[in-house]
């Protein structure tokens, strides 16, 4: 086998190892990533907070208010889910305050 062929095979093997390593790293990160998913409900929206495939929080109603009122829009549910994910990722409590809901213009009936 020529030295050029050996070099090409070496480069190919190196690239395969690098791509496999990147793939494995991404699998590990995905298992530990915290993210939100919107849930469509009867009469509105809620959200789930997930870590990999594990459900951490199911929020079917607007948090921080009395009663059981779902979010009016998908965008509102996404915004609050992102807030909760941000809090969890920074080690804060996931509790959502009414003052935080006001920032997203969430109207409570």
PDB file of N, CA and C in Angstrom:
ATOM      1  N   UNK A   1       0.861  -1.170   0.000  1.00  0.00           N
ATOM      2  CA  UNK A   1       0.000   0.000   0.000  1.00  0.00           C
ATOM      3  C   UNK A   1       0.907   1.233   0.000  1.00  0.00           C
ATOM      4  N   UNK A   2       0.549   2.199  -0.790  1.00  0.00           N
ATOM      5  CA  UNK A   2       1.370   3.405  -0.900  1.00  0.00           C
ATOM      6  C   UNK A   2       1.204   4.285   0.340  1.00  0.00           C
ATOM      7  N   UNK A   3       2.157   5.152   0.550  1.00  0.00           N
ATOM      8  CA  UNK A   3       2.103   6.043   1.718  1.00  0.00           C
ATOM      9  C   UNK A   3       0.934   7.028   1.602  1.00  0.00           C
ATOM     10  N   UNK A   4       0.573   7.403   0.385  1.00  0.00           N
ATOM     11  CA  UNK A   4      -0.569   8.303   0.181  1.00  0.00           C
ATOM     12  C   UNK A   4      -1.863   7.603   0.601  1.00  0.00           C
ATOM     13  N   UNK A   5      -2.009   6.327   0.243  1.00  0.00           N
ATOM     14  CA  UNK A   5      -3.201   5.563   0.617  1.00  0.00           C
ATOM     15  C   UNK A   5      -3.268   5.407   2.135  1.00  0.00           C
ATOM     16  N   UNK A   6      -2.135   5.120   2.781  1.00  0.00           N
ATOM     17  CA  UNK A   6      -2.096   4.998   4.245  1.00  0.00           C
ATOM     18  C   UNK A   6      -2.466   6.315   4.905  1.00  0.00           C
ATOM     19  N   UNK A   7      -1.971   7.407   4.348  1.00  0.00           N
ATOM     20  CA  UNK A   7      -2.294   8.732   4.878  1.00  0.00           C
ATOM     21  C   UNK A   7      -3.801   8.993   4.777  1.00  0.00           C
ATOM     22  N   UNK A   8      -4.391   8.698   3.620  1.00  0.00           N
ATOM     23  CA  UNK A   8      -5.833   8.906   3.414  1.00  0.00           C
ATOM     24  C   UNK A   8      -6.659   8.047   4.362  1.00  0.00           C
ATOM     25  N   UNK A   9      -6.233   6.811   4.571  1.00  0.00           N
ATOM     26  CA  UNK A   9      -6.945   5.932   5.502  1.00  0.00           C
ATOM     27  C   UNK A   9      -6.821   6.485   6.929  1.00  0.00           C
ATOM     28  N   UNK A  10      -5.644   6.960   7.279  1.00  0.00           N
ATOM     29  CA  UNK A  10      -5.429   7.553   8.597  1.00  0.00           C
ATOM     30  C   UNK A  10      -6.320   8.763   8.828  1.00  0.00           C
ATOM     31  N   UNK A  11      -6.405   9.624   7.823  1.00  0.00           N
ATOM     32  CA  UNK A  11      -7.279  10.813   7.916  1.00  0.00           C
ATOM     33  C   UNK A  11      -8.736  10.372   8.063  1.00  0.00           C
ATOM     34  N   UNK A  12      -9.150   9.401   7.279  1.00  0.00           N
ATOM     35  CA  UNK A  12     -10.528   8.898   7.335  1.00  0.00           C
ATOM     36  C   UNK A  12     -10.843   8.341   8.727  1.00  0.00           C
ATOM     37  N   UNK A  13      -9.944   7.535   9.277  1.00  0.00           N
ATOM     38  CA  UNK A  13     -10.143   6.983  10.619  1.00  0.00           C
ATOM     39  C   UNK A  13     -10.208   8.093  11.666  1.00  0.00           C
ATOM     40  N   UNK A  14      -9.330   9.072  11.552  1.00  0.00           N
ATOM     41  CA  UNK A  14      -9.324  10.202  12.479  1.00  0.00           C
ATOM     42  C   UNK A  14     -10.662  10.938  12.442  1.00  0.00           C
ATOM     43  N   UNK A  15     -11.158  11.222  11.247  1.00  0.00           N
ATOM     44  CA  UNK A  15     -12.435  11.933  11.107  1.00  0.00           C
ATOM     45  C   UNK A  15     -13.587  11.108  11.669  1.00  0.00           C
ATOM     46  N   UNK A  16     -13.559   9.799  11.452  1.00  0.00           N
ATOM     47  CA  UNK A  16     -14.612   8.936  11.993  1.00  0.00           C
ATOM     48  C   UNK A  16     -14.604   8.985  13.524  1.00  0.00           C
ATOM     49  N   UNK A  17     -13.425   8.955  14.121  1.00  0.00           N
ATOM     50  CA  UNK A  17     -13.320   9.016  15.580  1.00  0.00           C
ATOM     51  C   UNK A  17     -13.821  10.360  16.098  1.00  0.00           C
ATOM     52  N   UNK A  18     -13.455  11.442  15.433  1.00  0.00           N
ATOM     53  CA  UNK A  18     -13.905  12.777  15.844  1.00  0.00           C
ATOM     54  C   UNK A  18     -15.429  12.878  15.756  1.00  0.00           C
ATOM     55  N   UNK A  19     -16.019  12.449  14.645  1.00  0.00           N
ATOM     56  CA  UNK A  19     -17.480  12.531  14.490  1.00  0.00           C
ATOM     57  C   UNK A  19     -18.195  11.634  15.492  1.00  0.00           C
ATOM     58  N   UNK A  20     -17.652  10.453  15.770  1.00  0.00           N
ATOM     59  CA  UNK A  20     -18.242   9.573  16.766  1.00  0.00           C
ATOM     60  C   UNK A  20     -18.193  10.236  18.144  1.00  0.00           C
ATOM     61  N   UNK A  21     -17.076  10.861  18.469  1.00  0.00           N
ATOM     62  CA  UNK A  21     -16.942  11.557  19.747  1.00  0.00           C
ATOM     63  C   UNK A  21     -17.937  12.690  19.889  1.00  0.00           C
ATOM     64  N   UNK A  22     -18.100  13.466  18.833  1.00  0.00           N
ATOM     65  CA  UNK A  22     -19.073  14.564  18.853  1.00  0.00           C
ATOM     66  C   UNK A  22     -20.483  14.021  19.042  1.00  0.00           C
ATOM     67  N   UNK A  23     -20.810  12.943  18.349  1.00  0.00           N
ATOM     68  CA  UNK A  23     -22.134  12.322  18.465  1.00  0.00           C
ATOM     69  C   UNK A  23     -22.372  11.852  19.902  1.00  0.00           C
ATOM     70  N   UNK A  24     -21.393  11.172  20.485  1.00  0.00           N
ATOM     71  CA  UNK A  24     -21.535  10.668  21.857  1.00  0.00           C
ATOM     72  C   UNK A  24     -21.691  11.829  22.838  1.00  0.00           C
ATOM     73  N   UNK A  25     -20.919  12.883  22.671  1.00  0.00           N
ATOM     74  CA  UNK A  25     -21.016  14.049  23.541  1.00  0.00           C
ATOM     75  C   UNK A  25     -22.413  14.653  23.456  1.00  0.00           C
ATOM     76  N   UNK A  26     -22.944  14.779  22.240  1.00  0.00           N
ATOM     77  CA  UNK A  26     -24.280  15.351  22.056  1.00  0.00           C
ATOM     78  C   UNK A  26     -25.340  14.490  22.730  1.00  0.00           C
ATOM     79  N   UNK A  27     -25.174  13.170  22.681  1.00  0.00           N
ATOM     80  CA  UNK A  27     -26.119  12.274  23.352  1.00  0.00           C
ATOM     81  C   UNK A  27     -26.108  12.504  24.858  1.00  0.00           C
ATOM     82  N   UNK A  28     -24.940  12.696  25.434  1.00  0.00           N
ATOM     83  CA  UNK A  28     -24.815  12.946  26.871  1.00  0.00           C
ATOM     84  C   UNK A  28     -25.446  14.283  27.230  1.00  0.00           C
ATOM     85  N   UNK A  29     -25.169  15.323  26.432  1.00  0.00           N
ATOM     86  CA  UNK A  29     -25.738  16.648  26.683  1.00  0.00           C
ATOM     87  C   UNK A  29     -27.252  16.602  26.582  1.00  0.00           C
ATOM     88  N   UNK A  30     -27.791  15.920  25.558  1.00  0.00           N
ATOM     89  CA  UNK A  30     -29.234  15.833  25.375  1.00  0.00           C
ATOM     90  C   UNK A  30     -29.923  15.157  26.559  1.00  0.00           C
ATOM     91  N   UNK A  31     -29.275  14.181  27.171  1.00  0.00           N
ATOM     92  CA  UNK A  31     -29.869  13.480  28.309  1.00  0.00           C
ATOM     93  C   UNK A  31     -29.963  14.384  29.530  1.00  0.00           C
ATOM     94  N   UNK A  32     -29.134  15.418  29.604  1.00  0.00           N
ATOM     95  CA  UNK A  32     -29.096  16.285  30.770  1.00  0.00           C
ATOM     96  C   UNK A  32     -29.655  17.676  30.498  1.00  0.00           C
ATOM     97  N   UNK A  33     -30.091  17.930  29.281  1.00  0.00           N
ATOM     98  CA  UNK A  33     -30.612  19.252  28.928  1.00  0.00           C
ATOM     99  C   UNK A  33     -32.017  19.431  29.500  1.00  0.00           C
ATOM    100  N   UNK A  34     -32.271  20.601  30.037  1.00  0.00           N
ATOM    101  CA  UNK A  34     -33.593  20.958  30.543  1.00  0.00           C
ATOM    102  C   UNK A  34     -34.252  21.832  29.487  1.00  0.00           C
ATOM    103  N   UNK A  35     -35.491  21.492  29.128  1.00  0.00           N
ATOM    104  CA  UNK A  35     -36.203  22.251  28.106  1.00  0.00           C
ATOM    105  C   UNK A  35     -37.696  22.200  28.361  1.00  0.00           C
ATOM    106  N   UNK A  36     -38.435  23.093  27.716  1.00  0.00           N
ATOM    107  CA  UNK A  36     -39.878  23.157  27.873  1.00  0.00           C
ATOM    108  C   UNK A  36     -40.595  22.715  26.619  1.00  0.00           C
ATOM    109  N   UNK A  37     -41.767  22.130  26.808  1.00  0.00           N
ATOM    110  CA  UNK A  37     -42.649  21.742  25.703  1.00  0.00           C
ATOM    111  C   UNK A  37     -44.043  22.283  25.991  1.00  0.00           C
ATOM    112  N   UNK A  38     -44.690  22.821  24.980  1.00  0.00           N
ATOM    113  CA  UNK A  38     -46.056  23.312  25.133  1.00  0.00           C
ATOM    114  C   UNK A  38     -47.024  22.138  25.062  1.00  0.00           C
ATOM    115  N   UNK A  39     -48.055  22.205  25.899  1.00  0.00           N
ATOM    116  CA  UNK A  39     -49.093  21.187  25.934  1.00  0.00           C
ATOM    117  C   UNK A  39     -50.406  21.857  25.566  1.00  0.00           C
ATOM    118  N   UNK A  40     -51.073  21.328  24.557  1.00  0.00           N
ATOM    119  CA  UNK A  40     -52.380  21.874  24.185  1.00  0.00           C
ATOM    120  C   UNK A  40     -53.442  21.227  25.069  1.00  0.00           C
ATOM    121  N   UNK A  41     -54.270  22.070  25.673  1.00  0.00           N
ATOM    122  CA  UNK A  41     -55.306  21.615  26.594  1.00  0.00           C
ATOM    123  C   UNK A  41     -56.675  22.032  26.089  1.00  0.00           C
ATOM    124  N   UNK A  42     -57.674  21.507  26.721  1.00  0.00           N
ATOM    125  CA  UNK A  42     -59.033  21.936  26.427  1.00  0.00           C
ATOM    126  C   UNK A  42     -59.183  23.379  26.900  1.00  0.00           C
ATOM    127  N   UNK A  43     -59.309  24.306  25.991  1.00  0.00           N
ATOM    128  CA  UNK A  43     -59.506  25.700  26.366  1.00  0.00           C
ATOM    129  C   UNK A  43     -58.236  26.511  26.540  1.00  0.00           C
ATOM    130  N   UNK A  44     -57.095  25.998  26.117  1.00  0.00           N
ATOM    131  CA  UNK A  44     -55.875  26.789  26.253  1.00  0.00           C
ATOM    132  C   UNK A  44     -54.616  25.954  26.133  1.00  0.00           C
ATOM    133  N   UNK A  45     -53.561  26.432  26.813  1.00  0.00           N
ATOM    134  CA  UNK A  45     -52.253  25.790  26.714  1.00  0.00           C
ATOM    135  C   UNK A  45     -51.594  25.707  28.085  1.00  0.00           C
ATOM    136  N   UNK A  46     -50.704  24.764  28.215  1.00  0.00           N
ATOM    137  CA  UNK A  46     -49.865  24.614  29.391  1.00  0.00           C
ATOM    138  C   UNK A  46     -48.468  24.266  28.913  1.00  0.00           C
ATOM    139  N   UNK A  47     -47.631  23.783  29.829  1.00  0.00           N
ATOM    140  CA  UNK A  47     -46.290  23.377  29.417  1.00  0.00           C
ATOM    141  C   UNK A  47     -45.762  22.267  30.318  1.00  0.00           C
ATOM    142  N   UNK A  48     -44.768  21.563  29.788  1.00  0.00           N
ATOM    143  CA  UNK A  48     -44.027  20.565  30.551  1.00  0.00           C
ATOM    144  C   UNK A  48     -42.568  20.995  30.544  1.00  0.00           C
ATOM    145  N   UNK A  49     -41.904  20.793  31.660  1.00  0.00           N
ATOM    146  CA  UNK A  49     -40.466  21.010  31.737  1.00  0.00           C
ATOM    147  C   UNK A  49     -39.838  19.624  31.777  1.00  0.00           C
ATOM    148  N   UNK A  50     -38.926  19.386  30.840  1.00  0.00           N
ATOM    149  CA  UNK A  50     -38.316  18.077  30.667  1.00  0.00           C
ATOM    150  C   UNK A  50     -36.810  18.146  30.912  1.00  0.00           C
ATOM    151  N   UNK A  51     -36.271  17.027  31.342  1.00  0.00           N
ATOM    152  CA  UNK A  51     -34.809  16.856  31.423  1.00  0.00           C
ATOM    153  C   UNK A  51     -34.534  15.557  30.694  1.00  0.00           C
ATOM    154  N   UNK A  52     -34.044  15.699  29.447  1.00  0.00           N
ATOM    155  CA  UNK A  52     -33.934  14.515  28.594  1.00  0.00           C
ATOM    156  C   UNK A  52     -35.343  14.023  28.295  1.00  0.00           C
ATOM    157  N   UNK A  53     -35.628  12.781  28.656  1.00  0.00           N
ATOM    158  CA  UNK A  53     -36.976  12.229  28.447  1.00  0.00           C
ATOM    159  C   UNK A  53     -37.801  12.224  29.729  1.00  0.00           C
ATOM    160  N   UNK A  54     -37.204  12.705  30.823  1.00  0.00           N
ATOM    161  CA  UNK A  54     -37.873  12.707  32.122  1.00  0.00           C
ATOM    162  C   UNK A  54     -38.673  13.993  32.316  1.00  0.00           C
ATOM    163  N   UNK A  55     -39.932  13.854  32.727  1.00  0.00           N
ATOM    164  CA  UNK A  55     -40.795  15.008  33.005  1.00  0.00           C
ATOM    165  C   UNK A  55     -40.489  15.515  34.411  1.00  0.00           C
ATOM    166  N   UNK A  56     -40.105  16.794  34.499  1.00  0.00           N
ATOM    167  CA  UNK A  56     -39.834  17.407  35.802  1.00  0.00           C
ATOM    168  C   UNK A  56     -41.053  18.144  36.341  1.00  0.00           C
ATOM    169  N   UNK A  57     -41.726  18.882  35.453  1.00  0.00           N
ATOM    170  CA  UNK A  57     -42.869  19.714  35.856  1.00  0.00           C
ATOM    171  C   UNK A  57     -43.939  19.623  34.771  1.00  0.00           C
ATOM    172  N   UNK A  58     -45.187  19.463  35.191  1.00  0.00           N
ATOM    173  CA  UNK A  58     -46.324  19.582  34.277  1.00  0.00           C
ATOM    174  C   UNK A  58     -47.152  20.746  34.798  1.00  0.00           C
ATOM    175  N   UNK A  59     -47.299  21.778  33.982  1.00  0.00           N
ATOM    176  CA  UNK A  59     -48.027  22.975  34.391  1.00  0.00           C
ATOM    177  C   UNK A  59     -49.187  23.182  33.424  1.00  0.00           C
ATOM    178  N   UNK A  60     -50.369  22.761  33.842  1.00  0.00           N
ATOM    179  CA  UNK A  60     -51.546  22.867  32.982  1.00  0.00           C
ATOM    180  C   UNK A  60     -52.269  24.198  33.132  1.00  0.00           C
ATOM    181  N   UNK A  61     -51.921  24.938  34.171  1.00  0.00           N
ATOM    182  CA  UNK A  61     -52.583  26.214  34.438  1.00  0.00           C
ATOM    183  C   UNK A  61     -51.532  27.294  34.660  1.00  0.00           C
ATOM    184  N   UNK A  62     -51.943  28.535  34.530  1.00  0.00           N
ATOM    185  CA  UNK A  62     -51.030  29.655  34.743  1.00  0.00           C
ATOM    186  C   UNK A  62     -50.562  29.606  36.196  1.00  0.00           C
ATOM    187  N   UNK A  63     -49.255  29.516  36.414  1.00  0.00           N
ATOM    188  CA  UNK A  63     -48.754  29.461  37.794  1.00  0.00           C
ATOM    189  C   UNK A  63     -48.788  30.839  38.452  1.00  0.00           C
ATOM    190  N   UNK A  64     -48.843  30.837  39.755  1.00  0.00           N
ATOM    191  CA  UNK A  64     -48.761  32.089  40.491  1.00  0.00           C
ATOM    192  C   UNK A  64     -50.069  32.827  40.661  1.00  0.00           C
ATOM    193  N   UNK A  65     -51.166  32.207  40.214  1.00  0.00           N
ATOM    194  CA  UNK A  65     -52.479  32.846  40.385  1.00  0.00           C
ATOM    195  C   UNK A  65     -53.450  31.826  40.978  1.00  0.00           C
ATOM    196  N   UNK A  66     -54.502  32.333  41.586  1.00  0.00           N
ATOM    197  CA  UNK A  66     -55.528  31.450  42.141  1.00  0.00           C
ATOM    198  C   UNK A  66     -56.401  30.911  41.007  1.00  0.00           C
ATOM    199  N   UNK A  67     -56.879  29.727  41.170  1.00  0.00           N
ATOM    200  CA  UNK A  67     -57.764  29.134  40.176  1.00  0.00           C
ATOM    201  C   UNK A  67     -57.016  28.305  39.152  1.00  0.00           C
ATOM    202  N   UNK A  68     -57.770  27.731  38.259  1.00  0.00           N
ATOM    203  CA  UNK A  68     -57.211  26.845  37.236  1.00  0.00           C
ATOM    204  C   UNK A  68     -57.487  27.428  35.856  1.00  0.00           C
ATOM    205  N   UNK A  69     -56.646  28.369  35.463  1.00  0.00           N
ATOM    206  CA  UNK A  69     -56.797  29.041  34.172  1.00  0.00           C
ATOM    207  C   UNK A  69     -55.613  28.690  33.277  1.00  0.00           C
ATOM    208  N   UNK A  70     -55.868  28.040  32.119  1.00  0.00           N
ATOM    209  CA  UNK A  70     -54.764  27.741  31.204  1.00  0.00           C
ATOM    210  C   UNK A  70     -54.295  29.021  30.503  1.00  0.00           C
ATOM    211  N   UNK A  71     -53.119  28.957  29.897  1.00  0.00           N
ATOM    212  CA  UNK A  71     -52.630  30.080  29.098  1.00  0.00           C
ATOM    213  C   UNK A  71     -53.536  30.249  27.887  1.00  0.00           C
ATOM    214  N   UNK A  72     -53.793  31.494  27.510  1.00  0.00           N
ATOM    215  CA  UNK A  72     -54.670  31.777  26.372  1.00  0.00           C
ATOM    216  C   UNK A  72     -53.997  31.454  25.046  1.00  0.00           C
ATOM    217  N   UNK A  73     -52.670  31.635  24.973  1.00  0.00           N
ATOM    218  CA  UNK A  73     -51.966  31.397  23.709  1.00  0.00           C
ATOM    219  C   UNK A  73     -50.761  30.487  23.922  1.00  0.00           C
ATOM    220  N   UNK A  74     -50.359  29.886  22.843  1.00  0.00           N
ATOM    221  CA  UNK A  74     -49.171  29.032  22.847  1.00  0.00           C
ATOM    222  C   UNK A  74     -47.930  29.865  23.186  1.00  0.00           C
ATOM    223  N   UNK A  75     -47.874  31.094  22.687  1.00  0.00           N
ATOM    224  CA  UNK A  75     -46.737  31.982  22.912  1.00  0.00           C
ATOM    225  C   UNK A  75     -46.560  32.309  24.396  1.00  0.00           C
ATOM    226  N   UNK A  76     -47.681  32.501  25.104  1.00  0.00           N
ATOM    227  CA  UNK A  76     -47.598  32.766  26.536  1.00  0.00           C
ATOM    228  C   UNK A  76     -47.024  31.559  27.276  1.00  0.00           C
ATOM    229  N   UNK A  77     -47.496  30.373  26.923  1.00  0.00           N
ATOM    230  CA  UNK A  77     -47.005  29.148  27.568  1.00  0.00           C
ATOM    231  C   UNK A  77     -45.514  28.960  27.297  1.00  0.00           C
ATOM    232  N   UNK A  78     -45.093  29.224  26.068  1.00  0.00           N
ATOM    233  CA  UNK A  78     -43.674  29.096  25.709  1.00  0.00           C
ATOM    234  C   UNK A  78     -42.833  30.087  26.513  1.00  0.00           C
ATOM    235  N   UNK A  79     -43.303  31.323  26.605  1.00  0.00           N
ATOM    236  CA  UNK A  79     -42.545  32.362  27.314  1.00  0.00           C
ATOM    237  C   UNK A  79     -42.330  31.985  28.778  1.00  0.00           C
ATOM    238  N   UNK A  80     -43.374  31.518  29.438  1.00  0.00           N
ATOM    239  CA  UNK A  80     -43.250  31.165  30.853  1.00  0.00           C
ATOM    240  C   UNK A  80     -42.426  29.886  31.014  1.00  0.00           C
ATOM    241  N   UNK A  81     -42.581  28.940  30.094  1.00  0.00           N
ATOM    242  CA  UNK A  81     -41.756  27.727  30.138  1.00  0.00           C
ATOM    243  C   UNK A  81     -40.272  28.091  30.018  1.00  0.00           C
ATOM    244  N   UNK A  82     -39.951  29.012  29.118  1.00  0.00           N
ATOM    245  CA  UNK A  82     -38.556  29.461  28.977  1.00  0.00           C
ATOM    246  C   UNK A  82     -38.060  30.139  30.254  1.00  0.00           C
ATOM    247  N   UNK A  83     -38.918  30.897  30.897  1.00  0.00           N
ATOM    248  CA  UNK A  83     -38.552  31.532  32.162  1.00  0.00           C
ATOM    249  C   UNK A  83     -38.216  30.468  33.210  1.00  0.00           C
ATOM    250  N   UNK A  84     -39.061  29.448  33.316  1.00  0.00           N
ATOM    251  CA  UNK A  84     -38.847  28.386  34.295  1.00  0.00           C
ATOM    252  C   UNK A  84     -37.559  27.622  33.978  1.00  0.00           C
ATOM    253  N   UNK A  85     -37.318  27.317  32.708  1.00  0.00           N
ATOM    254  CA  UNK A  85     -36.085  26.623  32.305  1.00  0.00           C
ATOM    255  C   UNK A  85     -34.868  27.472  32.673  1.00  0.00           C
ATOM    256  N   UNK A  86     -34.952  28.763  32.408  1.00  0.00           N
ATOM    257  CA  UNK A  86     -33.859  29.673  32.737  1.00  0.00           C
ATOM    258  C   UNK A  86     -33.572  29.657  34.234  1.00  0.00           C
ATOM    259  N   UNK A  87     -34.632  29.677  35.042  1.00  0.00           N
ATOM    260  CA  UNK A  87     -34.464  29.644  36.496  1.00  0.00           C
ATOM    261  C   UNK A  87     -33.798  28.337  36.933  1.00  0.00           C
ATOM    262  N   UNK A  88     -34.272  27.230  36.394  1.00  0.00           N
ATOM    263  CA  UNK A  88     -33.695  25.935  36.763  1.00  0.00           C
ATOM    264  C   UNK A  88     -32.225  25.843  36.360  1.00  0.00           C
ATOM    265  N   UNK A  89     -31.906  26.351  35.168  1.00  0.00           N
ATOM    266  CA  UNK A  89     -30.526  26.287  34.684  1.00  0.00           C
ATOM    267  C   UNK A  89     -29.568  27.156  35.490  1.00  0.00           C
ATOM    268  N   UNK A  90     -30.112  28.152  36.197  1.00  0.00           N
ATOM    269  CA  UNK A  90     -29.255  29.021  37.026  1.00  0.00           C
ATOM    270  C   UNK A  90     -29.369  28.684  38.514  1.00  0.00           C
ATOM    271  N   UNK A  91     -30.021  27.563  38.825  1.00  0.00           N
ATOM    272  CA  UNK A  91     -30.116  27.109  40.210  1.00  0.00           C
ATOM    273  C   UNK A  91     -31.156  27.821  41.045  1.00  0.00           C
ATOM    274  N   UNK A  92     -32.056  28.558  40.404  1.00  0.00           N
ATOM    275  CA  UNK A  92     -33.101  29.275  41.132  1.00  0.00           C
ATOM    276  C   UNK A  92     -34.352  28.414  41.246  1.00  0.00           C
ATOM    277  N   UNK A  93     -35.243  28.815  42.139  1.00  0.00           N
ATOM    278  CA  UNK A  93     -36.526  28.137  42.298  1.00  0.00           C
ATOM    279  C   UNK A  93     -37.374  28.378  41.043  1.00  0.00           C
ATOM    280  N   UNK A  94     -38.103  27.359  40.576  1.00  0.00           N
ATOM    281  CA  UNK A  94     -38.926  27.527  39.373  1.00  0.00           C
ATOM    282  C   UNK A  94     -40.253  28.234  39.623  1.00  0.00           C
ATOM    283  N   UNK A  95     -40.457  28.744  40.810  1.00  0.00           N
ATOM    284  CA  UNK A  95     -41.721  29.418  41.130  1.00  0.00           C
ATOM    285  C   UNK A  95     -41.859  30.675  40.274  1.00  0.00           C
ATOM    286  N   UNK A  96     -43.048  30.852  39.681  1.00  0.00           N
ATOM    287  CA  UNK A  96     -43.335  32.016  38.841  1.00  0.00           C
ATOM    288  C   UNK A  96     -44.225  32.968  39.632  1.00  0.00           C
ATOM    289  N   UNK A  97     -43.794  34.209  39.724  1.00  0.00           N
ATOM    290  CA  UNK A  97     -44.523  35.220  40.482  1.00  0.00           C
ATOM    291  C   UNK A  97     -45.485  35.988  39.576  1.00  0.00           C
ATOM    292  N   UNK A  98     -46.577  36.520  40.143  1.00  0.00           N
ATOM    293  CA  UNK A  98     -47.491  37.329  39.328  1.00  0.00           C
ATOM    294  C   UNK A  98     -46.794  38.504  38.639  1.00  0.00           C
ATOM    295  N   UNK A  99     -45.818  39.095  39.291  1.00  0.00           N
ATOM    296  CA  UNK A  99     -45.098  40.223  38.681  1.00  0.00           C
ATOM    297  C   UNK A  99     -44.332  39.769  37.429  1.00  0.00           C
ATOM    298  N   UNK A 100     -43.874  38.522  37.414  1.00  0.00           N
ATOM    299  CA  UNK A 100     -43.194  37.998  36.230  1.00  0.00           C
ATOM    300  C   UNK A 100     -44.185  37.734  35.100  1.00  0.00           C
ATOM    301  N   UNK A 101     -45.386  37.316  35.459  1.00  0.00           N
ATOM    302  CA  UNK A 101     -46.426  37.089  34.443  1.00  0.00           C
ATOM    303  C   UNK A 101     -46.796  38.397  33.758  1.00  0.00           C
ATOM    304  N   UNK A 102     -46.815  39.488  34.507  1.00  0.00           N
ATOM    305  CA  UNK A 102     -47.157  40.793  33.948  1.00  0.00           C
ATOM    306  C   UNK A 102     -46.183  41.200  32.842  1.00  0.00           C
ATOM    307  N   UNK A 103     -44.913  40.799  32.980  1.00  0.00           N
ATOM    308  CA  UNK A 103     -43.910  41.127  31.968  1.00  0.00           C
ATOM    309  C   UNK A 103     -44.243  40.492  30.622  1.00  0.00           C
ATOM    310  N   UNK A 104     -44.966  39.366  30.650  1.00  0.00           N
ATOM    311  CA  UNK A 104     -45.347  38.675  29.425  1.00  0.00           C
ATOM    312  C   UNK A 104     -46.751  39.064  28.955  1.00  0.00           C
ATOM    313  N   UNK A 105     -47.326  40.066  29.629  1.00  0.00           N
ATOM    314  CA  UNK A 105     -48.665  40.568  29.297  1.00  0.00           C
ATOM    315  C   UNK A 105     -49.723  39.481  29.362  1.00  0.00           C
ATOM    316  N   UNK A 106     -49.592  38.615  30.354  1.00  0.00           N
ATOM    317  CA  UNK A 106     -50.561  37.549  30.547  1.00  0.00           C
ATOM    318  C   UNK A 106     -51.719  38.096  31.373  1.00  0.00           C
ATOM    319  N   UNK A 107     -52.879  38.122  30.755  1.00  0.00           N
ATOM    320  CA  UNK A 107     -54.057  38.662  31.413  1.00  0.00           C
ATOM    321  C   UNK A 107     -54.788  37.559  32.159  1.00  0.00           C
ATOM    322  N   UNK A 108     -55.135  37.823  33.390  1.00  0.00           N
ATOM    323  CA  UNK A 108     -55.848  36.863  34.212  1.00  0.00           C
ATOM    324  C   UNK A 108     -57.302  37.261  34.258  1.00  0.00           C
ATOM    325  N   UNK A 109     -58.180  36.327  33.888  1.00  0.00           N
ATOM    326  CA  UNK A 109     -59.626  36.624  33.857  1.00  0.00           C
ATOM    327  C   UNK A 109     -60.191  36.503  35.257  1.00  0.00           C
TER     328      UNK A 109
END
